[in-house]
Short mmCIF file of C-alpha atoms and ligand atoms in Angstrom, two decimals:
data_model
loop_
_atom_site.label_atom_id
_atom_site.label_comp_id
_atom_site.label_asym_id
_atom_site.label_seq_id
_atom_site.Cartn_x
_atom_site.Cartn_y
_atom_site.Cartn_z
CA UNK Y 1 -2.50 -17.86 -0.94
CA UNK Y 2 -5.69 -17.12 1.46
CA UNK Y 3 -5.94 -14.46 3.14
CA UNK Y 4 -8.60 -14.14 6.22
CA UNK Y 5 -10.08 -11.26 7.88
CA UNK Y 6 -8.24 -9.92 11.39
CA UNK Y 7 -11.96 -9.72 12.66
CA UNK Y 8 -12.06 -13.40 12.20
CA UNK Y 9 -15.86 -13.88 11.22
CA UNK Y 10 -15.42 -13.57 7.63
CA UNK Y 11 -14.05 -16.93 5.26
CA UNK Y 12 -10.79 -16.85 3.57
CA UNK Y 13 -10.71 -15.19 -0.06
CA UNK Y 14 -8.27 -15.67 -2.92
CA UNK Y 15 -5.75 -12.76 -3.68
CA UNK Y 16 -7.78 -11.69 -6.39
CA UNK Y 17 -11.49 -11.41 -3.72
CA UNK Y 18 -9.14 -9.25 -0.94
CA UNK Y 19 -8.12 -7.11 -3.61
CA UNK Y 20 -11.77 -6.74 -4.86
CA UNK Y 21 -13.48 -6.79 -1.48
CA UNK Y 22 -10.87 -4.08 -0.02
CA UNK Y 23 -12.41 -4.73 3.21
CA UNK Y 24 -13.71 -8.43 4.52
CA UNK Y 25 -17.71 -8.88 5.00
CA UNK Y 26 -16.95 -8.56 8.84
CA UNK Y 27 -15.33 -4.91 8.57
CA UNK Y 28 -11.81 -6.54 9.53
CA UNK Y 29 -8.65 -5.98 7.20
CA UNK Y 30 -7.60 -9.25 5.20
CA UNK Y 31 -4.16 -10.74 6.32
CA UNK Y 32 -2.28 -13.43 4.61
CA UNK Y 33 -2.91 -16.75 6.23
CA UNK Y 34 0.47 -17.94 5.68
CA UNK Y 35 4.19 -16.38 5.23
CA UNK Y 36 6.87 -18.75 3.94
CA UNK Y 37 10.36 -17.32 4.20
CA UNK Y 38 12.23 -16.86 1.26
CA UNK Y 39 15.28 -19.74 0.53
CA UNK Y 40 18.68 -18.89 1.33
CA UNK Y 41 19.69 -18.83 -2.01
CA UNK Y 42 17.66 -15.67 -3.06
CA UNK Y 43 19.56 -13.94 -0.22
CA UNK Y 44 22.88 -15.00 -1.33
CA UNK Y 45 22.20 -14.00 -4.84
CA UNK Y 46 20.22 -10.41 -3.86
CA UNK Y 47 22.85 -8.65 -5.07
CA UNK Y 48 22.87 -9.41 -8.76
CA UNK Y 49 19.42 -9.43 -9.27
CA UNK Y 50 17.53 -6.59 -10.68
CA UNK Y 51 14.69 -5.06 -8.52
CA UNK Y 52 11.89 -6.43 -10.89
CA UNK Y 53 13.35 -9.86 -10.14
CA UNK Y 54 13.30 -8.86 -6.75
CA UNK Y 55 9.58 -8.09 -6.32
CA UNK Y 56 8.94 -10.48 -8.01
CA UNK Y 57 10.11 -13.56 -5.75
CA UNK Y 58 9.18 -11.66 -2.92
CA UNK Y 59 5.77 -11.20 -3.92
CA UNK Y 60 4.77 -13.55 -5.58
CA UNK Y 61 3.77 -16.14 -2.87
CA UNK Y 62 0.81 -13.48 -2.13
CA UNK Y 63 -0.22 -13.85 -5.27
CA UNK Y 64 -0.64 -17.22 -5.66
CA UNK Y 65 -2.51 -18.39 -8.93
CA UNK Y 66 -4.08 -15.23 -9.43
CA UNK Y 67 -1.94 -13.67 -11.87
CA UNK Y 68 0.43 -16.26 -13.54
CA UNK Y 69 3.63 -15.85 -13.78
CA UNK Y 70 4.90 -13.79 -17.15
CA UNK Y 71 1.70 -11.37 -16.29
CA UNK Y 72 3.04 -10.47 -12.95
CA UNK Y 73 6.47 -10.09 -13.91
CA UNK Y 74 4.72 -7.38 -16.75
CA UNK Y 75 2.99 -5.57 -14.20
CA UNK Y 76 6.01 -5.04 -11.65
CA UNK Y 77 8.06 -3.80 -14.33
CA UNK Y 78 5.36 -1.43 -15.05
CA UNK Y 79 5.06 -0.52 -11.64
CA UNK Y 80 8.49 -0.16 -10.79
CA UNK Y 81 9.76 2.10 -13.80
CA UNK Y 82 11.64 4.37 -11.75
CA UNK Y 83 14.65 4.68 -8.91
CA UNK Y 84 14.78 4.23 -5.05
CA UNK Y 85 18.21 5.83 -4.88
CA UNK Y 86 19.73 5.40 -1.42
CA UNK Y 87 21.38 8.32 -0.21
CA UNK Y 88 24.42 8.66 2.50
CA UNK Y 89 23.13 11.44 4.95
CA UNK Y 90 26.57 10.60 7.43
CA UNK Y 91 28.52 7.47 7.93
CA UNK Y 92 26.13 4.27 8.64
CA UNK Y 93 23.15 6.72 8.16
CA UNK Y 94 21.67 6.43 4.72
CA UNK Y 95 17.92 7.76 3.37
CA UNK Y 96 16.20 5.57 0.70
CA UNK Y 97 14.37 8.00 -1.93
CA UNK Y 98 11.27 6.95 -2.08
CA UNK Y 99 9.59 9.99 -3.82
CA UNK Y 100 11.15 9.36 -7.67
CA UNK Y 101 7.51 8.32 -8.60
CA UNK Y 102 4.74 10.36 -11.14
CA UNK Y 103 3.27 12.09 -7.65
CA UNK Y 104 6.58 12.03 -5.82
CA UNK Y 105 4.71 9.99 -2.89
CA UNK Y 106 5.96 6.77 -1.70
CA UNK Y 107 2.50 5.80 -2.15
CA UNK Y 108 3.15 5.44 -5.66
CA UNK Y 109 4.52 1.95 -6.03
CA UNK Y 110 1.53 0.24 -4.10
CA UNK Y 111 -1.33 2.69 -5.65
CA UNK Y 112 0.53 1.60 -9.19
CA UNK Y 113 0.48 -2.23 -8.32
CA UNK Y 114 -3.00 -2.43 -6.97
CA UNK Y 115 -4.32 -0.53 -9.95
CA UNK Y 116 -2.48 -2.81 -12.34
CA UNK Y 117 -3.96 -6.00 -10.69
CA UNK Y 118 -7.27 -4.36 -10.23
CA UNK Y 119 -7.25 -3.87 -14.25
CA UNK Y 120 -5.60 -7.17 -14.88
CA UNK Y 121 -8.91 -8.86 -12.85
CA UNK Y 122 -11.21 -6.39 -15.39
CA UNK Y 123 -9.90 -7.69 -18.27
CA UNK Y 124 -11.82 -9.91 -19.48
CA UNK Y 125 -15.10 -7.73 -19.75
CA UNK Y 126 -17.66 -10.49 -20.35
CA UNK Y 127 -17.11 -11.41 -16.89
CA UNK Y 128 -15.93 -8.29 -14.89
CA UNK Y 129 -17.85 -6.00 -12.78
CA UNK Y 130 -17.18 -2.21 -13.46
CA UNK Y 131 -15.60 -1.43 -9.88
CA UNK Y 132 -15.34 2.06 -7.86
CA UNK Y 133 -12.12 2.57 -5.72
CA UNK Y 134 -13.06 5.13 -3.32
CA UNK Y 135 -10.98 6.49 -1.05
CA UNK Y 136 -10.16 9.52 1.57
CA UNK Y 137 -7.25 11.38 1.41
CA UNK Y 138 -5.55 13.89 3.20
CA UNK Y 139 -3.05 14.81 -0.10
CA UNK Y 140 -0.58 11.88 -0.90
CA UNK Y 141 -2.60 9.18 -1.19
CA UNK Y 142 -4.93 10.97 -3.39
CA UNK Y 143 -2.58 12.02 -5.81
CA UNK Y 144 -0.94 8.30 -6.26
CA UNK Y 145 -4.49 6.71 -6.44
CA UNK Y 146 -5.08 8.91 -8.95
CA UNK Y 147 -2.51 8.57 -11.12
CA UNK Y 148 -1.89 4.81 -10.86
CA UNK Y 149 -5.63 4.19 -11.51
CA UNK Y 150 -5.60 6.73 -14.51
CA UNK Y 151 -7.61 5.18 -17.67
CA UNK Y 152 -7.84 1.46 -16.05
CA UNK Y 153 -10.22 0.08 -17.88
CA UNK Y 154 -13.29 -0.70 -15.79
CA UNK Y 155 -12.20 0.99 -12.62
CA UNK Y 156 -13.90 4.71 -11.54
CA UNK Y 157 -11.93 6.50 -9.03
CA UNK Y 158 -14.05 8.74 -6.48
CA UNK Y 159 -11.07 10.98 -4.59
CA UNK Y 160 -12.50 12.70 -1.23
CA UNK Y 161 -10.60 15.14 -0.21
CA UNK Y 162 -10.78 17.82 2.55
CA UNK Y 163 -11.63 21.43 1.06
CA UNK Y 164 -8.07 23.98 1.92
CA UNK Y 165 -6.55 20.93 3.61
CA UNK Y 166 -4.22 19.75 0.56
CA UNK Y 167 -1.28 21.87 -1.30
CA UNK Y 168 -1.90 23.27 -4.01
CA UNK Y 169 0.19 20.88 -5.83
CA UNK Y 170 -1.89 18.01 -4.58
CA UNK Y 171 -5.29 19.40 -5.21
CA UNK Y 172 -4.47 19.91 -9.17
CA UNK Y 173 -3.20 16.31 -9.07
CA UNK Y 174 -6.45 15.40 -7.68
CA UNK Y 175 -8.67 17.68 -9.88
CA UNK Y 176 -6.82 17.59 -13.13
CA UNK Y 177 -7.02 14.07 -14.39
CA UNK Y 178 -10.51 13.71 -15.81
CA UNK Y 179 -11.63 10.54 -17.44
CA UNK Y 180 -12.18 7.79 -14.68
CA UNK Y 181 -11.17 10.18 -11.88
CA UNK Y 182 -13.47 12.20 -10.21
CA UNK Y 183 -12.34 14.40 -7.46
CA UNK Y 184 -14.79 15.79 -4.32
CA UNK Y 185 -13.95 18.10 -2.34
CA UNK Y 186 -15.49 17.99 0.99
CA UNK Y 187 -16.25 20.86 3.36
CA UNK Y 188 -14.93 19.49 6.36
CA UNK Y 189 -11.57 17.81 7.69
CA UNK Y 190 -10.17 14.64 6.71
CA UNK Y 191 -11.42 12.27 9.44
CA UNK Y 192 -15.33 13.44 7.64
CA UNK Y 193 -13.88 12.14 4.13
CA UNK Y 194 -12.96 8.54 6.06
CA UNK Y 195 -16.30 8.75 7.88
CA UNK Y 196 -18.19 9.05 4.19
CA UNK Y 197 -16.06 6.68 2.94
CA UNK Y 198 -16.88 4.50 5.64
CA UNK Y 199 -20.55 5.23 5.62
CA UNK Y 200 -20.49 3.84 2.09
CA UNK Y 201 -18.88 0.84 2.67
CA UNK Y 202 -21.86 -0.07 5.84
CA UNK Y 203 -24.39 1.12 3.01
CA UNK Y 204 -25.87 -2.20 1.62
CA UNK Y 205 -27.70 -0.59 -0.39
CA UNK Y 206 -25.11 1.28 -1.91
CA UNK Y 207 -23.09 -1.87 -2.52
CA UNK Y 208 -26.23 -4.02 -4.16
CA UNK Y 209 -25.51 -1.18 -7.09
CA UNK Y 210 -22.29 -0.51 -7.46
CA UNK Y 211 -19.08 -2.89 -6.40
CA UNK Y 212 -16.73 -0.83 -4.29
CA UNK Y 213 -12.84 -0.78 -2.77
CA UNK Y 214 -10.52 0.75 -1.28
CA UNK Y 215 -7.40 2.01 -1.98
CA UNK Y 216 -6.22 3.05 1.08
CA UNK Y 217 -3.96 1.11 2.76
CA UNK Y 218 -6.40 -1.17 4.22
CA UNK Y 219 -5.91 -3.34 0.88
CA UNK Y 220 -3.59 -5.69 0.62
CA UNK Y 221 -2.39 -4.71 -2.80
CA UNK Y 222 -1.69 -1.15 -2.16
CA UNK Y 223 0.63 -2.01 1.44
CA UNK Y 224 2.41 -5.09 0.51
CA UNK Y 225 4.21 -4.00 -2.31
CA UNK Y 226 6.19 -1.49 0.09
CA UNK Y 227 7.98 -4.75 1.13
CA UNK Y 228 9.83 -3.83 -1.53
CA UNK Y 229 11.62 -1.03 -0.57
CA UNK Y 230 13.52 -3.15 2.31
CA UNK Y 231 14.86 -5.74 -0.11
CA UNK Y 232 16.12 -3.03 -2.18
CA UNK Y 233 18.12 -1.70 0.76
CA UNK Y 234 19.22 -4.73 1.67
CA UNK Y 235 20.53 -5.32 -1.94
CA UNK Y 236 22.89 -1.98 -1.58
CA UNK Y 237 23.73 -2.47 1.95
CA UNK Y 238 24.62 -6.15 2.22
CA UNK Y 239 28.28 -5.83 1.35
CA UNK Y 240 29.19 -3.59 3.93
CA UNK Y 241 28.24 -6.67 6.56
CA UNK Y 242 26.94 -3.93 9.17
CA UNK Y 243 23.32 -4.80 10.98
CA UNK Y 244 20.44 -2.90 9.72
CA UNK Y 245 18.01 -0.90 11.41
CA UNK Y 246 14.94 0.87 9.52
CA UNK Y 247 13.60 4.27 10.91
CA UNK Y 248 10.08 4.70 9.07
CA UNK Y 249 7.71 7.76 10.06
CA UNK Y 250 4.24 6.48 10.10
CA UNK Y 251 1.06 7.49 9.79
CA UNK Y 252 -1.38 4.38 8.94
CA UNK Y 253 1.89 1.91 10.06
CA UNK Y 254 1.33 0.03 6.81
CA UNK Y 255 4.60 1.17 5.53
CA UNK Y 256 6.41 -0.18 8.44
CA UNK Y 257 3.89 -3.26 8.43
CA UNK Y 258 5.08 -4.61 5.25
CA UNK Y 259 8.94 -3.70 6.57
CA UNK Y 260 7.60 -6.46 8.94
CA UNK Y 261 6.47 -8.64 6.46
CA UNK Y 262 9.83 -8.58 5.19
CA UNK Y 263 11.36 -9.58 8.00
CA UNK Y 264 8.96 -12.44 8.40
CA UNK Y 265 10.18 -13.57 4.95
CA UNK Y 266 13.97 -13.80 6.16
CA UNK Y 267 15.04 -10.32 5.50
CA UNK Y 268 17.72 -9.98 8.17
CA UNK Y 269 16.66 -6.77 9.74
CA UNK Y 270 17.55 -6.27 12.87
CA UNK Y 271 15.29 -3.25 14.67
CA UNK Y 272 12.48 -1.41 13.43
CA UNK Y 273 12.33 2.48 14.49
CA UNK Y 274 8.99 4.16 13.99
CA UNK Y 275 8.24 8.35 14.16
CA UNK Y 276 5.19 10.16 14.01
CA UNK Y 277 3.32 13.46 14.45
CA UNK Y 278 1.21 14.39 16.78
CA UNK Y 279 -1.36 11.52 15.85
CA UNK Y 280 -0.04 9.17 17.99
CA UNK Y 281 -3.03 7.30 18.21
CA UNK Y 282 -0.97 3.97 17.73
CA UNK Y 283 1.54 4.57 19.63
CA UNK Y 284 -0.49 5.31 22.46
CA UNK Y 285 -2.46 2.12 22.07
CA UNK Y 286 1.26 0.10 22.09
CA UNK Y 287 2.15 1.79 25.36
CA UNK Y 288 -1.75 1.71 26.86
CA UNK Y 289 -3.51 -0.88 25.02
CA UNK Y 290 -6.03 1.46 24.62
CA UNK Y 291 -7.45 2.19 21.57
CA UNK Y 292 -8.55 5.79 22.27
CA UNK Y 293 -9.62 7.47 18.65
CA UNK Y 294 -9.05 11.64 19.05
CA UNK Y 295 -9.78 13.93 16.03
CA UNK Y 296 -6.64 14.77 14.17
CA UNK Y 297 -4.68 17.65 14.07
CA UNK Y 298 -3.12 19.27 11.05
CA UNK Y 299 0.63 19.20 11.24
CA UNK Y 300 3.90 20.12 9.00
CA UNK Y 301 4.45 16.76 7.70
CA UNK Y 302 2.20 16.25 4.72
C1 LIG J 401 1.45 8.15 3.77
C2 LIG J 401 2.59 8.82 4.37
C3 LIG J 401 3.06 8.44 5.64
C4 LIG J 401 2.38 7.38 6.47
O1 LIG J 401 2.57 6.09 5.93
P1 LIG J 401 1.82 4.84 6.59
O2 LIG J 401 2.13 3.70 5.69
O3 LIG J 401 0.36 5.21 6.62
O4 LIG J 401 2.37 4.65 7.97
C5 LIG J 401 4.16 9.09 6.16
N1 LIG J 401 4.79 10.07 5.48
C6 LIG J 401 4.38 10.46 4.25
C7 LIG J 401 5.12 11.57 3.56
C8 LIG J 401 3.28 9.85 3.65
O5 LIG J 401 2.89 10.23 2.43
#
């Protein structure tokens, strides 16, 4: 699988580059080149598969050669060692847990999955390049970088974070790690971590010293595992015959994104609903076309 940059003045890279690179040379976000919808036959048999199984077929075409086979079967297991228990709220209304992971984020699976592919490119350490994931938070993220990336071999984590802006919960996950974690915290708001973070990405010097990435969900590894979560809906809800329609509050849309990827692969949903704060940077450029950035605002969703 090749995956080209959305700026479209970069060349294609393997799985295994994107994941490295974070970012393409051209500033633009890698995309897969190509989606090939699953076969019928996975869909008829969803329901007695397990969700490493699962994952597995439905990622797997992004992976391409990169990882073989028996290697990325280890790693989703890994990454998936806990439940996404889908709970009735009222008739035909049902919530999917996503918060059963180490930092009770839904960021957990994809921070978990990029980390393991990140340390499954490191390891073989005549060859690898010591590599720094840094990345901006504003408290979830943070907390599932860290932990997913905890004592990978041959990956330092740099965690900017804005100073009184996180709970208190999610600054000790931040600040408590040690080892290959290092935590900052930054005098200032959350858009002036992303604008360091940033700055250090444009730095070329910077980068002749010291290979960097992202984990945010600019990388493919960290947003396409969410796919996930839809097939394992699907799985639960298929019997009951009734159409689907996901409701996903956004913040960065890559939640919702790889919903979309989903969908591309044959996953029969039928309507994607999307909620957020007062942000609504995106959804103002889907009603405008207007890409109008505004500094944002601290609100009661986390
Ligand atoms: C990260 C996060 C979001 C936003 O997800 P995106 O994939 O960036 O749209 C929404 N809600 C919670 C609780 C989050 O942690």
């Amino acid at each position: 699988m090749e995956y080209y940059s959305l700026n479209h003045k970069a060349s294609k890279v393997s799985f295994k580059e994107a994941v490295i690179r974070g970012l393409a040379p051209d500033r633009g976000l890698y995309f897969p080149s190509e989606l090939t919808a699953l076969p019928t036959s996975f869909y008829e048999n969803i329901e007695a598969m397990g969700n490493v199984s699962i994952a597995f077929e439905a990622i797997k075409q992004f992976v391409g050669d990169d990882i073989p086979e028996a290697d990325l079967k280890a790693i989703l297991a890994d990454v998936l060692s806990f439940n996404f228990p889908l709970v009735e709220v009222e008739k035909d209304v049902m919530a999917l847990e996503l918060y059963h992971g180490p930092t009770l984020a839904f960021k957990d699976v994809g921070a978990r999955f990029m980390a393991r592919c990140l340390g499954y490119f490191n390891k073989d350490k005549s060859t690898a390049e010591p590599v720094t994931v840094l990345v901006a938070t504003s408290g979830d993220t943070g907390g599932a970088v860290a932990s997913g990336f905890y004592e990978v071999e041959g990956v330092d984590v740099v965690i900017l974070y804005p100073s009184g802006k996180v709970s208190d919960i999610q600054e000790k996950q931040l600040t408590t790690l040690g080892k290959n974690i290092t935590a900052m915290e930054v005098a200032g708001t959350f858009d002036d971590c992303q604008a360091m973070v940033k700055r250090a990405f444009l730095d070329e010097d910077f980068l002749g010293k010291r290979k960097l990435t992202s984990a945010n969900s600019i990388n493919v590894a960290r947003w396409l595992p969410q796919m996930f979560y839809y097939f394992f809906a699907y799985k639960r809800l298929k019997s009951q015959g009734k159409e689907l329609v996901f409701s996903v509050p956004s913040g960065n849309y890559g939640n919702i994104c790889a919903g979309m990827i989903a969908q591309k692969l044959g996953l029969p949903i039928k309507h994607f609903v999307t909620g957020t704060n007062a942000n609504d940077i995106v959804p103002n450029y889907l009603k405008t076309c207007a890409y109008d950035l505004k500094q944002s605002v601290a609100t009661i969703s986390t």
